PDB file of C-alpha atoms in Angstrom:
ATOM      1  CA  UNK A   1      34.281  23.081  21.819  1.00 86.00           C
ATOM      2  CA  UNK A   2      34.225  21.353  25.004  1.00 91.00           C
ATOM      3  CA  UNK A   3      37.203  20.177  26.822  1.00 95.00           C
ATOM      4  CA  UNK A   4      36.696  17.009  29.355  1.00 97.00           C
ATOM      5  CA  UNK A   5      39.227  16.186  32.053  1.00 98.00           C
ATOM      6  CA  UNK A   6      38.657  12.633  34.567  1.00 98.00           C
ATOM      7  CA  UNK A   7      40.370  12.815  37.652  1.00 98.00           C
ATOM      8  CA  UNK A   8      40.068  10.768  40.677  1.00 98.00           C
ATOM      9  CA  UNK A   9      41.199   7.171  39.927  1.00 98.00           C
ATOM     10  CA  UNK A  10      43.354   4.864  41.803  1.00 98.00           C
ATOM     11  CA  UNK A  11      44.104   2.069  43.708  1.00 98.00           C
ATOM     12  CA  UNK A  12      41.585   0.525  46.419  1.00 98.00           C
ATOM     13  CA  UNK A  13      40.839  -2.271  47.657  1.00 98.00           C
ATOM     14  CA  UNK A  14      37.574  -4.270  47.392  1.00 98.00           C
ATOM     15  CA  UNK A  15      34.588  -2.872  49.269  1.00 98.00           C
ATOM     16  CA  UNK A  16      35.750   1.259  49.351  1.00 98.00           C
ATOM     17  CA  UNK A  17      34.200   3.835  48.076  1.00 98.00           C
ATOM     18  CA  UNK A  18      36.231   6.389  45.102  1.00 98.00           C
ATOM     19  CA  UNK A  19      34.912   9.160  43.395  1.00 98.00           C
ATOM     20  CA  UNK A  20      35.735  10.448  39.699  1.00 98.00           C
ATOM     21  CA  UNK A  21      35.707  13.569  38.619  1.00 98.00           C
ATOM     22  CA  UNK A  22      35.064  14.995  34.905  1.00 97.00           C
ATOM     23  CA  UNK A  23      35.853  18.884  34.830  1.00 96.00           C
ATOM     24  CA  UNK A  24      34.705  20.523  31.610  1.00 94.00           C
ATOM     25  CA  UNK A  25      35.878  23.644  29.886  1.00 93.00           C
ATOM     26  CA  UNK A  26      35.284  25.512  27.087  1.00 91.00           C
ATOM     27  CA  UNK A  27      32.087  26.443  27.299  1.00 86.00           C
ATOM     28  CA  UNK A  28      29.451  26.508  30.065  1.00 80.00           C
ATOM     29  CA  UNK A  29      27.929  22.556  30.308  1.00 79.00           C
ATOM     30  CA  UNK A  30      24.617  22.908  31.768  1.00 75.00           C
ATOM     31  CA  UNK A  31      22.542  21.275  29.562  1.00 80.00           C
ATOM     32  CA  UNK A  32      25.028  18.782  27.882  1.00 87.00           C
ATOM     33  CA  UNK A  33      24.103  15.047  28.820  1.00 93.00           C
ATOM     34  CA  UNK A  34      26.834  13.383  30.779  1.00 94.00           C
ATOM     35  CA  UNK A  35      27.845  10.018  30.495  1.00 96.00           C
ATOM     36  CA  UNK A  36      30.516   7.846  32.101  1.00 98.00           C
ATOM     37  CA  UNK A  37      31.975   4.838  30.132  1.00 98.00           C
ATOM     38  CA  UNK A  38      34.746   2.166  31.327  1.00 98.00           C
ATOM     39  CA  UNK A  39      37.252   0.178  29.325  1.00 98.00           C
ATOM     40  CA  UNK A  40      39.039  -2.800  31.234  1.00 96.00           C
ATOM     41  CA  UNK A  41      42.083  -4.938  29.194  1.00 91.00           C
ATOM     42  CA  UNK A  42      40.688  -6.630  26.183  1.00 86.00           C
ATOM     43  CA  UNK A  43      37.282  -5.543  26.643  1.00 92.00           C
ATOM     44  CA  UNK A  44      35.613  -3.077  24.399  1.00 96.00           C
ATOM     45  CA  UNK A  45      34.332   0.102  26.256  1.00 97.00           C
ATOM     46  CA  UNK A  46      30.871  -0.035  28.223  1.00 98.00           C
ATOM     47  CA  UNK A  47      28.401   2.406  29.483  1.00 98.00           C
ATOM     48  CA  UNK A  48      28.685   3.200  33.083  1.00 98.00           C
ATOM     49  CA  UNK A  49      25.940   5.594  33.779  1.00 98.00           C
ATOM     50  CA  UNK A  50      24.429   8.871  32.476  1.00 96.00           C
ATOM     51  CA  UNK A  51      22.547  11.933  33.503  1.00 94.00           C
ATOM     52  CA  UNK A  52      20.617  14.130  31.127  1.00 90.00           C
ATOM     53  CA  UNK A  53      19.784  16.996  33.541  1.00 80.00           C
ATOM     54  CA  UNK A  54      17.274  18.613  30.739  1.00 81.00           C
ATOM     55  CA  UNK A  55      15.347  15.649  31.017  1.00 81.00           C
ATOM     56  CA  UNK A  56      16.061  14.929  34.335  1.00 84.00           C
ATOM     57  CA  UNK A  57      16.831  11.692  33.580  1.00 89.00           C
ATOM     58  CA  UNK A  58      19.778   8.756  34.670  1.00 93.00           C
ATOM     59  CA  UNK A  59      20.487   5.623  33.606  1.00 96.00           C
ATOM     60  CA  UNK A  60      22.859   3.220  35.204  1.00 97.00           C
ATOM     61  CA  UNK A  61      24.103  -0.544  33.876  1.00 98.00           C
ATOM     62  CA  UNK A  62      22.946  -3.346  35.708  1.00 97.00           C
ATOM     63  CA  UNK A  63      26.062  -4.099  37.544  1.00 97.00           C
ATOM     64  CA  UNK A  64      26.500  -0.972  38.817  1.00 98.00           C
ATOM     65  CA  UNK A  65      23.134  -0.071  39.726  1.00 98.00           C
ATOM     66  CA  UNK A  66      22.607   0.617  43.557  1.00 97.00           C
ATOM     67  CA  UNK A  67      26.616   1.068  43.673  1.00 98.00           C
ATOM     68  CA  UNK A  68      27.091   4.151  41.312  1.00 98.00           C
ATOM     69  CA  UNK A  69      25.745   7.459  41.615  1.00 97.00           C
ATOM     70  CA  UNK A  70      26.266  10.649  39.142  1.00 96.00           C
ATOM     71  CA  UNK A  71      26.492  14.440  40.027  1.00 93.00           C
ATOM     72  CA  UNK A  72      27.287  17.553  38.652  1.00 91.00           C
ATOM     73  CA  UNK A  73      28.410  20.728  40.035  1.00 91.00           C
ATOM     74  CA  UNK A  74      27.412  23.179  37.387  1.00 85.00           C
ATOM     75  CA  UNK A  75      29.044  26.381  39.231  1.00 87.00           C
ATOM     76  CA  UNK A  76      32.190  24.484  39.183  1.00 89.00           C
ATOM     77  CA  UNK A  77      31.802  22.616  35.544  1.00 91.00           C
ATOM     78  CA  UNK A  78      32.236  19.681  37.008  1.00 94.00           C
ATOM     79  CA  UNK A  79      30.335  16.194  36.741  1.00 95.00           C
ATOM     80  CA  UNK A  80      30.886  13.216  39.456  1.00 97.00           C
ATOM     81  CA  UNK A  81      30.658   9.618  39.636  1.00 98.00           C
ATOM     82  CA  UNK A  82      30.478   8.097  42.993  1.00 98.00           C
ATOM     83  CA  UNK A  83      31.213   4.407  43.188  1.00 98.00           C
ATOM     84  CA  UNK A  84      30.888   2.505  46.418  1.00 98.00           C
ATOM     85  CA  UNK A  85      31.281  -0.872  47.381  1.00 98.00           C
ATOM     86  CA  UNK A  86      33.955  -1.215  44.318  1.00 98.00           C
ATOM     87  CA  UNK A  87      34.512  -4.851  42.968  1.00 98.00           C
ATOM     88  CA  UNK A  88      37.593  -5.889  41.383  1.00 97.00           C
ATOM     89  CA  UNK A  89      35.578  -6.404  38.275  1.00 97.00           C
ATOM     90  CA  UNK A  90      35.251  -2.627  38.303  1.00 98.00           C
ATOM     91  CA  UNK A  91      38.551  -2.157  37.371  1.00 98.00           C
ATOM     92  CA  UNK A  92      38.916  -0.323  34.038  1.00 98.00           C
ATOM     93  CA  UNK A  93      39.800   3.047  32.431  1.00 98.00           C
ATOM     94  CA  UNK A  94      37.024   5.641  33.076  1.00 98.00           C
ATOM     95  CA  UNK A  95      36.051   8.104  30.657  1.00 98.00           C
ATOM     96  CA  UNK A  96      33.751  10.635  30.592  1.00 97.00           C
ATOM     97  CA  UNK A  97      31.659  12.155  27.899  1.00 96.00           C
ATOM     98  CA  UNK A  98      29.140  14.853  26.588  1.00 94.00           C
ATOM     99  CA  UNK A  99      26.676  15.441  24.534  1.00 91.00           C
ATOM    100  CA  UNK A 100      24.858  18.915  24.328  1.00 87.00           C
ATOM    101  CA  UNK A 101      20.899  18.449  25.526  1.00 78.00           C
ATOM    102  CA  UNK A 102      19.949  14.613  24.183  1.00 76.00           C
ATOM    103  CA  UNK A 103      18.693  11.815  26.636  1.00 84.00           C
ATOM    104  CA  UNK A 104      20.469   9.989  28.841  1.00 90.00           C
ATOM    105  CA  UNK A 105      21.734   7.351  26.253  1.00 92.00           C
ATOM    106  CA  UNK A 106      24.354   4.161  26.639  1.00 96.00           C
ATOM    107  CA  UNK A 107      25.470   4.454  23.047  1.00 95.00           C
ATOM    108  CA  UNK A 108      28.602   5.791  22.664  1.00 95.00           C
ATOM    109  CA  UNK A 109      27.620   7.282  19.532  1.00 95.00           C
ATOM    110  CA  UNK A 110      25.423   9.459  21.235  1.00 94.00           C
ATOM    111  CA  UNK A 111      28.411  11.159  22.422  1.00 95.00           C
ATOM    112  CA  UNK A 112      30.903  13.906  20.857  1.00 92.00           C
ATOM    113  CA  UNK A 113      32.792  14.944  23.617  1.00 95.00           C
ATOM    114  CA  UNK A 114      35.243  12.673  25.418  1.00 97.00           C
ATOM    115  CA  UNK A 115      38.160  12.733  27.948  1.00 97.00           C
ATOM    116  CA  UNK A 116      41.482  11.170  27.808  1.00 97.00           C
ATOM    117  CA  UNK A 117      40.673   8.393  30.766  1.00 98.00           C
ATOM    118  CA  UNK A 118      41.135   7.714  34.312  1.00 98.00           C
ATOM    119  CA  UNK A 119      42.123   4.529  35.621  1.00 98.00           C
ATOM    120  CA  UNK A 120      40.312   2.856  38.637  1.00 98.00           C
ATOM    121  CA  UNK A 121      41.901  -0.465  39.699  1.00 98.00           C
ATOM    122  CA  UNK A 122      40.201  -2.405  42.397  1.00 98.00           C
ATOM    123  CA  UNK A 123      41.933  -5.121  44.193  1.00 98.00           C
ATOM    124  CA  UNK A 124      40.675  -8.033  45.779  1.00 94.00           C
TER     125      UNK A 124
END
C-alpha cells in the first residue's frame, strides 16, 4: 500500500509562485507514475500534470502549461509541483496520485493511489 500526503497550499496572491508537495510512504515510489489533479467549488476534478519517470514522460493541461512544473525527490519519497505565475482561476483543492509504472495519463482512472487534498487559493 502506498500512503500519499499534499502539503504546501495556501494563500497568495496573483502572479507568485507556491510549491506542493506529495510525500509518499509505504513502500519505496520510484517507478509509480505521479499525477497531480485539482478540484475547485462545483467543478468536477481535472488533471493538472503527470510524470511517468519509467517512461520519462510528462504531460501538463493546457492552462497550466509553461506555468507548472513536476519533480520528485526519490531519496526523500517525495513528488513536487511547482506553480508560478498563479491565476486566481488556479484556485482549487490539489491532490496527488499514483499509479505503479503506467504512462503519464490524465484519467483519473488510471490512478489507485490518492491523497486527502491540499488547498491552493489564489487571489486577485
Amino acid at each position: 500500500q502506498l500512503q500519499l500526503v499534499e502539503s504546501g497550499g495556501r494563500l497568495v496572491q496573483a502572479g507568485a509562485p507556491l510549491r506542493l508537495s506529495c510525500a509518499a510512504s509505504g513502500r519505496p515510489f520510484y517507478k509509480d507514475t505521479m499525477g497531480w489533479f485539482r478540484q475547485a467549488l462545483v467543478r468536477e476534478r481535472a488533471f493538472v500534470a503527470a510524470g511517468s519517470w519509467s517512461s520519462g514522460t510528462t504531460d501538463f493541461a493546457g492552462s497550466v502549461k509553461g506555468r507548472f512544473t513536476i519533480s520528485r525527490d526519490n531519496a526523500n519519497n517525495t513528488v513536487y509541483l511547482q506553480m508560478n505565475s498563479l491565476k486566481p482561476e488556479d484556485t482549487a483543492v490539489y491532490y496527488c496520485a499514483a499509479v505503479a509504472y503506467g504512462t503519464a495519463s490524465r484519467s483519473l482512472s488510471a490512478y489507485n493511489y490518492w491523497g486527502q487534498g491540499t488547498q491552493v487559493t489564489v487571489s486577485s
